[in-house]
CSV table of C-alpha atoms and ligand atoms in Angstrom, one decimal:
chain,number,residue,atom,x,y,z
A,4,MET,CA,136.1,90.2,114.3
A,5,ALA,CA,136.5,87.4,116.8
A,6,ASN,CA,137.2,88.6,120.3
A,7,ASN,CA,139.7,87.0,122.6
A,8,ARG,CA,138.0,85.8,125.6
A,9,GLY,CA,139.5,86.9,128.9
A,10,PRO,CA,138.5,89.0,131.9
A,11,SER,CA,137.8,91.9,129.6
A,12,PHE,CA,135.3,89.8,127.7
A,13,PHE,CA,133.1,89.5,130.7
A,14,LEU,CA,133.5,93.2,131.4
A,15,THR,CA,132.4,93.8,127.9
A,16,LEU,CA,129.5,91.5,128.4
A,17,LEU,CA,128.5,93.4,131.5
A,18,PHE,CA,128.8,96.7,129.7
A,19,HIS,CA,126.6,95.4,126.9
A,20,LEU,CA,124.1,94.2,129.5
A,21,LEU,CA,124.0,97.6,131.2
A,22,THR,CA,123.7,99.4,127.9
A,23,ILE,CA,120.9,97.2,126.7
A,24,SER,CA,119.0,97.6,130.0
A,25,ALA,CA,119.5,101.4,129.7
A,26,SER,CA,118.2,101.4,126.2
A,27,PHE,CA,115.0,99.7,127.4
A,28,VAL,CA,114.4,102.5,129.7
A,29,GLN,CA,115.2,105.4,127.4
A,30,ILE,CA,115.1,104.3,123.8
A,31,SER,CA,116.1,106.9,121.4
A,32,SER,CA,115.9,106.1,117.7
A,33,LEU,CA,118.4,105.4,115.1
A,34,GLY,CA,117.5,107.1,111.8
A,35,PHE,CA,117.1,104.1,109.6
A,36,GLY,CA,114.4,101.5,109.3
A,37,ILE,CA,114.8,97.9,108.6
A,38,ASN,CA,112.9,95.4,106.4
A,39,TYR,CA,111.8,92.3,108.4
A,40,GLY,CA,111.3,89.7,105.7
A,41,GLN,CA,110.2,86.3,106.7
A,42,ILE,CA,110.7,84.0,103.7
A,43,ALA,CA,112.5,81.5,105.8
A,44,ASN,CA,111.8,78.5,108.0
A,45,ASN,CA,114.5,79.1,110.7
A,46,LEU,CA,113.9,82.6,112.0
A,47,PRO,CA,113.7,83.4,115.7
A,48,SER,CA,110.3,84.0,117.2
A,49,PRO,CA,108.9,87.6,117.0
A,50,SER,CA,109.2,88.0,120.7
A,51,ARG,CA,113.0,87.4,120.5
A,52,VAL,CA,113.2,89.7,117.5
A,53,VAL,CA,111.6,92.4,119.7
A,54,LEU,CA,114.7,92.2,121.9
A,55,LEU,CA,117.1,92.3,119.0
A,56,ILE,CA,115.3,95.4,117.5
A,57,LYS,CA,115.3,97.2,120.9
A,58,SER,CA,118.9,96.5,121.5
A,59,LEU,CA,119.7,97.9,118.1
A,60,ASN,CA,117.7,101.1,118.9
A,61,VAL,CA,115.8,100.6,115.7
A,62,THR,CA,112.4,102.2,115.8
A,63,ARG,CA,111.0,101.6,112.3
A,64,ILE,CA,110.2,98.2,110.7
A,65,LYS,CA,108.8,97.3,107.3
A,66,LEU,CA,106.9,94.1,106.9
A,67,TYR,CA,105.8,92.5,103.7
A,68,ASP,CA,102.5,91.4,105.2
A,69,ALA,CA,100.6,92.2,108.4
A,70,ASP,CA,101.8,89.2,110.4
A,71,PRO,CA,99.7,89.3,113.6
A,72,ASN,CA,102.4,87.5,115.6
A,73,VAL,CA,104.8,90.3,114.8
A,74,LEU,CA,102.3,93.1,115.4
A,75,LEU,CA,101.3,91.5,118.8
A,76,ALA,CA,104.9,90.9,119.8
A,77,PHE,CA,105.7,94.6,119.3
A,78,SER,CA,102.7,95.8,121.5
A,79,ASN,CA,103.6,98.8,123.6
A,80,SER,CA,107.0,99.2,121.9
A,81,ASN,CA,107.9,102.5,120.3
A,82,VAL,CA,108.5,100.8,117.0
A,83,GLN,CA,106.6,102.1,114.0
A,84,PHE,CA,105.4,99.7,111.3
A,85,VAL,CA,105.0,99.8,107.6
A,86,VAL,CA,102.8,96.8,106.8
A,87,GLY,CA,102.3,95.3,103.4
A,88,LEU,CA,99.4,94.0,101.2
A,89,GLY,CA,101.0,91.4,98.8
A,90,ASN,CA,100.4,91.6,95.1
A,91,GLU,CA,98.0,88.6,95.4
A,92,TYR,CA,95.5,90.8,97.3
A,93,LEU,CA,95.3,93.6,94.8
A,94,ALA,CA,92.4,92.3,92.8
A,95,ASN,CA,90.3,91.9,95.9
A,96,MET,CA,91.4,95.3,97.3
A,97,THR,CA,89.9,97.1,94.3
A,98,ASN,CA,86.6,96.2,96.0
A,99,PRO,CA,86.0,98.9,98.7
A,100,SER,CA,84.1,96.6,101.1
A,101,LYS,CA,86.9,93.9,100.9
A,102,ALA,CA,89.5,96.6,101.5
A,103,GLN,CA,87.6,97.8,104.6
A,104,SER,CA,87.2,94.3,106.0
A,105,TRP,CA,90.9,93.6,105.5
A,106,ILE,CA,91.7,96.7,107.5
A,107,GLN,CA,89.2,95.8,110.2
A,108,GLN,CA,90.6,92.3,110.5
A,109,HIS,CA,94.3,92.8,110.0
A,110,LEU,CA,95.1,96.3,111.3
A,111,GLN,CA,92.4,97.6,113.6
A,112,PRO,CA,92.8,94.9,116.3
A,113,TYR,CA,96.5,95.9,116.8
A,114,LEU,CA,96.4,99.7,116.3
A,115,SER,CA,95.8,100.5,120.0
A,116,GLN,CA,99.0,98.7,121.1
A,117,THR,CA,101.2,98.8,118.0
A,118,LYS,CA,102.0,101.9,115.9
A,119,ILE,CA,101.2,101.2,112.2
A,120,THR,CA,101.9,104.3,110.1
A,121,CYS,CA,101.8,103.0,106.5
A,122,ILE,CA,100.4,100.3,104.3
A,123,THR,CA,102.3,99.4,101.1
A,124,VAL,CA,99.7,98.1,98.6
A,125,GLY,CA,101.7,95.8,96.3
A,126,ASN,CA,105.4,95.4,95.8
A,127,GLU,CA,107.2,96.2,92.5
A,128,VAL,CA,103.9,95.8,90.6
A,129,PHE,CA,105.1,97.6,87.5
A,130,ASN,CA,108.1,95.2,87.3
A,131,THR,CA,105.8,92.2,86.8
A,132,ASN,CA,104.5,93.3,83.4
A,133,ASP,CA,101.2,91.8,84.5
A,134,THR,CA,98.7,94.2,82.9
A,135,GLN,CA,95.8,93.3,85.0
A,136,LEU,CA,97.8,93.6,88.2
A,137,ILE,CA,99.2,96.9,87.1
A,138,MET,CA,95.7,98.2,86.3
A,139,ASN,CA,94.5,97.1,89.7
A,140,LEU,CA,97.2,99.0,91.6
A,141,LEU,CA,95.8,102.5,91.9
A,142,PRO,CA,92.1,101.4,92.4
A,143,ALA,CA,93.4,99.1,95.2
A,144,MET,CA,95.3,102.0,96.8
A,145,GLN,CA,92.2,104.2,96.5
A,146,SER,CA,89.9,101.7,98.1
A,147,VAL,CA,92.3,101.0,101.0
A,148,HIS,CA,92.7,104.7,101.5
A,149,GLY,CA,88.9,105.2,101.3
A,150,ALA,CA,88.4,102.5,103.9
A,151,LEU,CA,90.9,104.2,106.2
A,152,VAL,CA,88.9,107.4,105.8
A,153,ASN,CA,85.7,105.6,106.7
A,154,LEU,CA,87.3,104.1,109.8
A,155,GLY,CA,88.8,107.5,110.8
A,156,LEU,CA,92.3,106.1,110.4
A,157,ASP,CA,93.6,108.1,107.4
A,158,GLN,CA,95.4,110.6,109.5
A,159,GLN,CA,97.5,108.0,111.2
A,160,VAL,CA,98.0,105.5,108.4
A,161,THR,CA,99.2,106.5,104.9
A,162,VAL,CA,98.8,104.4,101.7
A,163,THR,CA,101.5,103.9,99.2
A,164,THR,CA,103.2,101.1,97.1
A,165,ALA,CA,106.9,100.2,96.6
A,166,HIS,CA,108.5,100.3,93.2
A,167,SER,CA,111.5,98.7,91.6
A,168,PHE,CA,114.2,101.1,90.3
A,169,ASN,CA,113.6,99.5,86.9
A,170,ILE,CA,110.5,101.7,86.4
A,171,LEU,CA,113.0,104.4,85.2
A,172,SER,CA,114.1,104.1,81.6
A,173,ASN,CA,116.8,106.7,82.2
A,174,SER,CA,118.6,107.5,85.4
A,175,TYR,CA,121.8,109.2,84.3
A,176,PRO,CA,122.6,112.0,84.7
A,177,PRO,CA,120.2,112.2,87.6
A,178,SER,CA,118.6,115.4,86.4
A,179,SER,CA,117.5,113.5,83.2
A,180,GLY,CA,115.7,110.7,85.2
A,181,SER,CA,112.5,109.6,83.5
A,182,PHE,CA,110.0,106.8,83.9
A,183,ARG,CA,109.5,104.1,81.3
A,184,GLN,CA,107.3,105.4,78.5
A,185,ASP,CA,104.8,102.5,78.7
A,186,LEU,CA,104.2,103.1,82.4
A,187,LEU,CA,103.4,106.9,82.2
A,188,GLN,CA,99.7,106.2,81.8
A,189,TYR,CA,99.7,104.5,85.2
A,190,ILE,CA,102.3,106.6,87.0
A,191,GLN,CA,100.7,110.0,86.2
A,192,PRO,CA,97.5,109.2,88.1
A,193,LEU,CA,99.5,107.5,90.8
A,194,LEU,CA,101.4,110.7,91.4
A,195,ALA,CA,98.1,112.6,91.7
A,196,PHE,CA,97.2,110.2,94.5
A,197,HIS,CA,100.5,110.7,96.3
A,198,SER,CA,100.2,114.4,96.0
A,199,GLN,CA,96.5,114.6,97.1
A,200,PHE,CA,97.1,112.4,100.2
A,201,ASN,CA,100.6,113.5,101.0
A,202,SER,CA,102.0,109.9,100.8
A,203,PRO,CA,105.6,109.1,100.0
A,204,PHE,CA,106.8,107.6,96.7
A,205,LEU,CA,108.8,104.4,97.6
A,206,ILE,CA,111.7,103.0,95.6
A,207,ASN,CA,113.6,99.8,96.1
A,208,ALA,CA,117.1,100.8,95.0
A,209,TYR,CA,120.1,98.5,94.8
A,210,PRO,CA,123.4,99.9,93.4
A,211,PHE,CA,124.6,96.4,93.8
A,212,PHE,CA,122.7,95.4,90.7
A,213,ALA,CA,124.3,98.1,88.6
A,214,TYR,CA,127.8,97.0,89.8
A,215,LYS,CA,127.2,93.3,89.4
A,216,ASP,CA,126.0,93.9,85.8
A,217,ASN,CA,129.0,96.0,84.8
A,218,PRO,CA,131.8,95.6,87.3
A,219,SER,CA,134.5,96.8,84.9
A,220,GLU,CA,132.7,100.1,84.2
A,221,VAL,CA,131.1,100.9,87.5
A,222,SER,CA,133.4,102.1,90.3
A,223,LEU,CA,133.2,100.0,93.4
A,224,SER,CA,134.0,103.0,95.6
A,225,TYR,CA,131.2,105.0,94.0
A,226,VAL,CA,128.6,102.3,94.8
A,227,LEU,CA,130.0,101.6,98.3
A,228,PHE,CA,130.0,105.3,99.5
A,229,GLU,CA,133.8,105.1,99.7
A,230,PRO,CA,136.0,108.2,99.0
A,231,ASN,CA,136.0,108.9,95.2
A,232,PRO,CA,136.0,111.9,92.9
A,233,GLY,CA,132.3,111.4,92.2
A,234,SER,CA,130.6,112.4,89.0
A,235,ILE,CA,129.2,115.7,87.9
A,236,ASP,CA,125.7,116.1,86.5
A,237,PRO,CA,126.3,118.3,83.5
A,238,ASN,CA,122.9,119.9,83.7
A,239,THR,CA,123.0,120.9,87.4
A,240,ASN,CA,126.8,120.9,88.1
A,241,LEU,CA,126.0,118.9,91.2
A,242,ASN,CA,128.6,116.4,92.2
A,243,TYR,CA,127.5,112.8,93.1
A,244,ASP,CA,129.9,110.8,95.2
A,245,ASN,CA,127.6,107.7,95.4
A,246,MET,CA,125.2,105.9,93.2
A,247,LEU,CA,122.3,105.7,95.6
A,248,TYR,CA,122.0,109.4,95.9
A,249,ALA,CA,122.1,109.7,92.1
A,250,GLN,CA,119.3,107.1,91.9
A,251,ILE,CA,117.1,109.0,94.4
A,252,ASP,CA,117.6,112.3,92.5
A,253,ALA,CA,116.8,110.5,89.2
A,254,VAL,CA,113.5,109.5,90.7
A,255,TYR,CA,112.8,113.1,91.9
A,256,ALA,CA,113.6,114.3,88.3
A,257,ALA,CA,111.3,111.7,86.7
A,258,ILE,CA,108.5,112.8,89.1
A,259,LYS,CA,109.2,116.5,88.3
A,260,MET,CA,109.0,115.8,84.6
A,261,LEU,CA,105.4,114.8,85.2
A,262,GLY,CA,104.7,118.0,87.0
A,263,HIS,CA,105.2,117.2,90.7
A,264,THR,CA,107.6,118.8,93.1
A,265,ASP,CA,105.4,118.0,96.1
A,266,ILE,CA,106.1,114.3,96.6
A,267,GLU,CA,108.8,112.9,98.8
A,268,VAL,CA,110.9,110.0,97.6
A,269,ARG,CA,111.9,107.4,100.1
A,270,ILE,CA,113.9,104.2,99.9
A,271,SER,CA,111.8,101.2,100.9
A,272,GLU,CA,114.7,98.8,100.3
A,273,THR,CA,118.4,99.0,99.8
A,274,GLY,CA,121.1,96.7,100.8
A,275,TRP,CA,124.0,94.6,99.7
A,276,PRO,CA,124.4,90.8,99.7
A,277,SER,CA,127.2,89.2,101.8
A,278,LYS,CA,127.3,86.2,99.5
A,279,GLY,CA,126.2,85.3,95.9
A,280,ASP,CA,126.7,82.9,93.1
A,281,THR,CA,130.1,83.0,91.4
A,282,ASN,CA,128.8,85.3,88.6
A,283,GLU,CA,127.4,87.8,91.1
A,284,ILE,CA,130.5,89.9,91.3
A,285,GLY,CA,130.8,92.1,94.4
A,286,ALA,CA,128.6,90.0,96.7
A,287,SER,CA,130.8,89.6,99.8
A,288,PRO,CA,130.7,90.3,103.5
A,289,GLU,CA,133.4,93.0,103.1
A,290,ASN,CA,131.4,94.9,100.5
A,291,ALA,CA,128.1,94.4,102.4
A,292,ALA,CA,129.7,95.7,105.6
A,293,THR,CA,131.1,98.7,103.7
A,294,TYR,CA,127.9,99.5,101.9
A,295,ASN,CA,125.6,99.3,105.0
A,296,GLY,CA,128.1,100.7,107.4
A,297,ASN,CA,128.8,103.8,105.3
A,298,LEU,CA,125.1,104.2,104.5
A,299,LEU,CA,124.2,104.1,108.2
A,300,LYS,CA,126.8,106.8,108.9
A,301,ARG,CA,125.3,109.1,106.3
A,302,ILE,CA,121.8,108.5,107.7
A,303,GLU,CA,123.1,109.4,111.2
A,304,GLN,CA,124.4,112.6,109.7
A,305,LYS,CA,121.0,113.3,108.3
A,306,GLN,CA,122.4,113.9,104.8
A,307,GLY,CA,120.1,114.9,102.0
A,308,THR,CA,120.9,114.2,98.3
A,309,PRO,CA,122.7,116.8,96.2
A,310,ALA,CA,119.4,118.0,94.5
A,311,ASN,CA,117.5,117.9,97.8
A,312,PRO,CA,120.1,118.7,100.5
A,313,SER,CA,117.6,119.7,103.1
A,314,VAL,CA,115.5,116.4,102.9
A,315,PRO,CA,117.4,113.7,104.9
A,316,ILE,CA,117.4,110.4,103.1
A,317,ASP,CA,114.8,108.1,104.5
A,318,ILE,CA,115.7,104.4,104.2
A,319,TYR,CA,114.7,100.9,105.1
A,320,VAL,CA,117.7,98.6,105.0
A,321,PHE,CA,117.2,95.2,103.4
A,322,ALA,CA,117.2,93.1,105.5
A,323,LEU,CA,117.1,92.1,109.1
A,324,PHE,CA,117.8,88.4,108.5
A,325,ASN,CA,119.1,86.1,105.8
A,326,GLU,CA,116.1,84.4,104.4
A,327,ASN,CA,116.8,80.8,103.4
A,328,LEU,CA,113.7,80.1,101.3
A,329,LYS,CA,113.9,83.1,98.9
A,330,PRO,CA,114.1,81.9,95.3
A,331,GLY,CA,116.5,83.2,92.7
A,332,PRO,CA,120.3,83.6,92.8
A,333,ALA,CA,122.3,83.0,96.0
A,334,SER,CA,122.5,86.7,96.7
A,335,GLU,CA,118.7,86.8,97.4
A,336,ARG,CA,119.2,84.6,100.5
A,337,ASN,CA,122.1,86.7,101.8
A,338,TYR,CA,121.0,90.3,102.3
A,339,GLY,CA,120.6,89.9,106.1
A,340,LEU,CA,122.5,91.9,108.7
A,341,TYR,CA,121.9,88.9,111.0
A,342,TYR,CA,121.9,85.1,110.7
A,343,PRO,CA,118.7,83.5,112.0
A,344,ASP,CA,120.5,82.5,115.1
A,345,GLY,CA,121.1,86.1,115.9
A,346,THR,CA,124.8,86.4,115.0
A,347,PRO,CA,125.7,89.4,113.0
A,348,VAL,CA,126.8,88.5,109.4
A,349,TYR,CA,129.4,91.2,109.6
A,350,ASN,CA,130.3,94.0,112.0
A,351,ILE,CA,129.1,97.4,111.0
A,352,GLY,CA,129.5,99.0,114.4
A,353,LEU,CA,125.9,98.9,115.4
A,354,GLN,CA,125.7,99.1,119.2
A,355,GLY,CA,123.5,97.1,121.4
A,356,PHE,CA,123.6,93.5,120.4
A,357,LEU,CA,121.7,90.9,122.3
A,358,PRO,CA,124.0,89.1,124.7
A,359,GLU,CA,123.5,85.9,122.8
A,360,MET,CA,125.0,87.6,119.7
A,361,VAL,CA,128.0,89.0,121.6
A,362,ILE,CA,128.7,85.5,122.8
A,363,ALA,CA,127.8,83.6,119.7
A,364,SER,CA,130.2,85.6,117.7
A,365,SER,CA,133.0,85.2,120.2
A,366,SER,CA,132.8,81.6,121.3
A,367,ASN,CA,131.1,78.2,121.1
A,368,GLY,CA,131.9,77.4,124.8
A,369,SER,CA,129.1,75.9,126.8
A,370,ALA,CA,129.9,77.8,130.0
A,371,VAL,CA,129.5,81.0,128.0
A,372,ASN,CA,126.3,79.8,126.4
A,373,PHE,CA,124.9,79.0,129.8
A,374,LEU,CA,125.7,82.6,130.9
A,375,ALA,CA,124.0,83.8,127.7
A,376,CYS,CA,120.9,81.9,128.7
A,377,ILE,CA,120.8,83.5,132.1
A,378,ILE,CA,121.3,87.0,130.7
A,379,THR,CA,118.6,86.4,128.1
A,380,CYS,CA,116.2,85.2,130.8
A,381,PHE,CA,117.1,88.3,132.9
A,382,ILE,CA,116.3,90.6,129.9
A,383,SER,CA,113.1,88.8,129.1
A,384,ALA,CA,112.0,89.2,132.7
A,385,TRP,CA,112.9,92.8,132.6
A,386,GLU,CA,110.8,93.2,129.5
A,387,LEU,CA,107.9,91.4,131.2
A,388,LEU,CA,108.1,93.7,134.2
A,389,ARG,CA,107.9,96.7,132.0
A,390,LEU,CA,104.6,95.6,130.4
B,526,NAG,C1,89.7,87.3,97.3
B,526,NAG,O1,88.3,87.2,97.6
B,526,NAG,C2,87.7,85.9,97.3
B,526,NAG,C3,86.2,86.0,97.5
B,526,NAG,O2,85.9,86.6,98.7
B,526,NAG,C4,88.4,84.9,98.3
B,526,NAG,O3,87.9,83.6,98.0
B,526,NAG,C5,89.9,84.9,98.0
B,526,NAG,O4,90.6,84.0,98.9
B,526,NAG,C6,90.5,86.3,98.1
B,526,NAG,N1,91.9,86.3,97.7
B,526,NAG,C7,92.9,86.6,98.6
B,526,NAG,C8,94.2,86.5,98.0
B,526,NAG,O5,92.7,86.9,99.7
B,527,NAG,C1,108.9,94.0,81.4
B,527,NAG,O1,108.9,94.8,80.3
B,527,NAG,C2,110.1,95.5,80.1
B,527,NAG,C3,109.9,96.5,79.0
B,527,NAG,O2,109.3,95.8,77.9
B,527,NAG,C4,111.3,94.6,79.9
B,527,NAG,O3,112.5,95.3,79.8
B,527,NAG,C5,111.4,93.7,81.2
B,527,NAG,O4,112.4,92.7,81.0
B,527,NAG,C6,110.1,92.9,81.4
B,527,NAG,N1,110.1,92.3,82.8
B,527,NAG,C7,109.7,91.1,83.0
B,527,NAG,C8,109.8,90.6,84.4
B,527,NAG,O5,109.2,90.4,82.2
B,528,NAG,C1,120.6,104.4,121.4
B,528,NAG,O1,120.7,105.6,120.8
B,528,NAG,C2,121.2,106.6,121.7
B,528,NAG,C3,121.1,108.0,121.0
B,528,NAG,O2,121.5,107.9,119.7
B,528,NAG,C4,122.6,106.3,122.2
B,528,NAG,O3,123.0,107.3,123.1
B,528,NAG,C5,122.6,105.0,122.8
B,528,NAG,O4,123.9,104.6,123.1
B,528,NAG,C6,122.0,103.9,121.9
B,528,NAG,N1,121.9,102.7,122.5
B,528,NAG,C7,122.4,101.6,122.0
B,528,NAG,C8,122.2,100.3,122.8
B,528,NAG,O5,122.9,101.6,120.9
B,529,NAG,C1,131.6,77.4,116.2
B,529,NAG,O1,131.3,76.1,115.8
B,529,NAG,C2,131.2,75.9,114.5
B,529,NAG,C3,130.7,74.5,114.2
B,529,NAG,O2,131.1,73.6,115.2
B,529,NAG,C4,132.4,76.3,113.7
B,529,NAG,O3,132.3,76.1,112.3
B,529,NAG,C5,132.8,77.7,114.0
B,529,NAG,O4,134.0,78.1,113.4
B,529,NAG,C6,132.8,77.9,115.5
B,529,NAG,N1,133.0,79.4,115.8
B,529,NAG,C7,133.9,79.9,116.6
B,529,NAG,C8,133.9,81.4,116.7
B,529,NAG,O5,134.6,79.2,117.3
């Protein structure tokens, strides 16, 4: 995707500059959210990330904590935040007064300037097999919600948790989706909570895992949203042309099996790694660009799933940056849309890059870097003037 530098390069640059300036004045939102993970020691400062996010037109961010530096940097932006309470907090959060003081310390100071719409209490708790942690999940969610009620914040901030797709024991065909038997005792009361307080059921869904585990059986075009004949659910006659939609509908079916049709399923994480270990078949920049690029197109079309065509899919892409300190296989450190220096890992046609990124992906030339610096300063000044 390297551009040839010439007169048109500078025109392009100017065009980007104008577009970006315009987007500061009248930001209208892209339909997808993005996970801003920070398990890395080389990420740009939150104040620079603000510029990146604004230039992308992204208006929804999910954090794994309630990082005050991020919440402050996004003051007076029109970005909405999902903040996270890590699993290590769950035991304490079962105590209502500790839950209330956490909210008073970590949320309330930022709420007048930064939109925080949701707290995820724990991440993939059922996947840990830690019985104590699992038993603490709902009580922790209840006391966090109770604290929000006490503070008069429950109408603006919802409480939920994010699950691994592994909590399903069966996901195919989608209409037969069901939760793991051993988890039903925890999930049934959890669903009552979601239903009572109208909070969404969040799933982290990665068709990549299914492909990687079984590349000879799983069709790559089916998992990458490329044209393919699809597969028909024999119970409903609905045709699925991609795995992610089948996974979402399997979760709806599992919830319905427990008696609920009043809970919305949303995707708290999905993505595709641009790199992996040699045994991680399918991890490549081409596949990652195809997966995320096709997904973003479908989001822009406000598509629903076959079983719920009128409910547009609601998705947080994983992730904004590659995170160099994540443990596990190489893929874990390579889900980002961007390198920490702000260069896109691959081109998926997102408009509105920061000037630095346009340049960094085009050239290493020092004259150009100097120009990038001037433009960045200009944009920062513009931002400051707006505050
Ligand atoms: C939980 O509460 C105890 C006692 O107040 C405190 O010492 C501990 O640091 C808390 N744990 C976390 C993870 O915040
Ligand atoms: C948790 O338990 C399930 C079912 O027994 C098992 O399949 C899974 O591998 C376990 N996960 C972990 C992280 O131990
Ligand atoms: C932001 O979104 C609006 C509406 O979708 C679009 O017209 C505009 O070009 C976008 N700006 C950028 C920088 O992508
Ligand atoms: C920029 O420089 C690095 C290291 O010097 C090099 O690996 C890379 O290929 C260069 N990129 C371009 C687009 O010239």
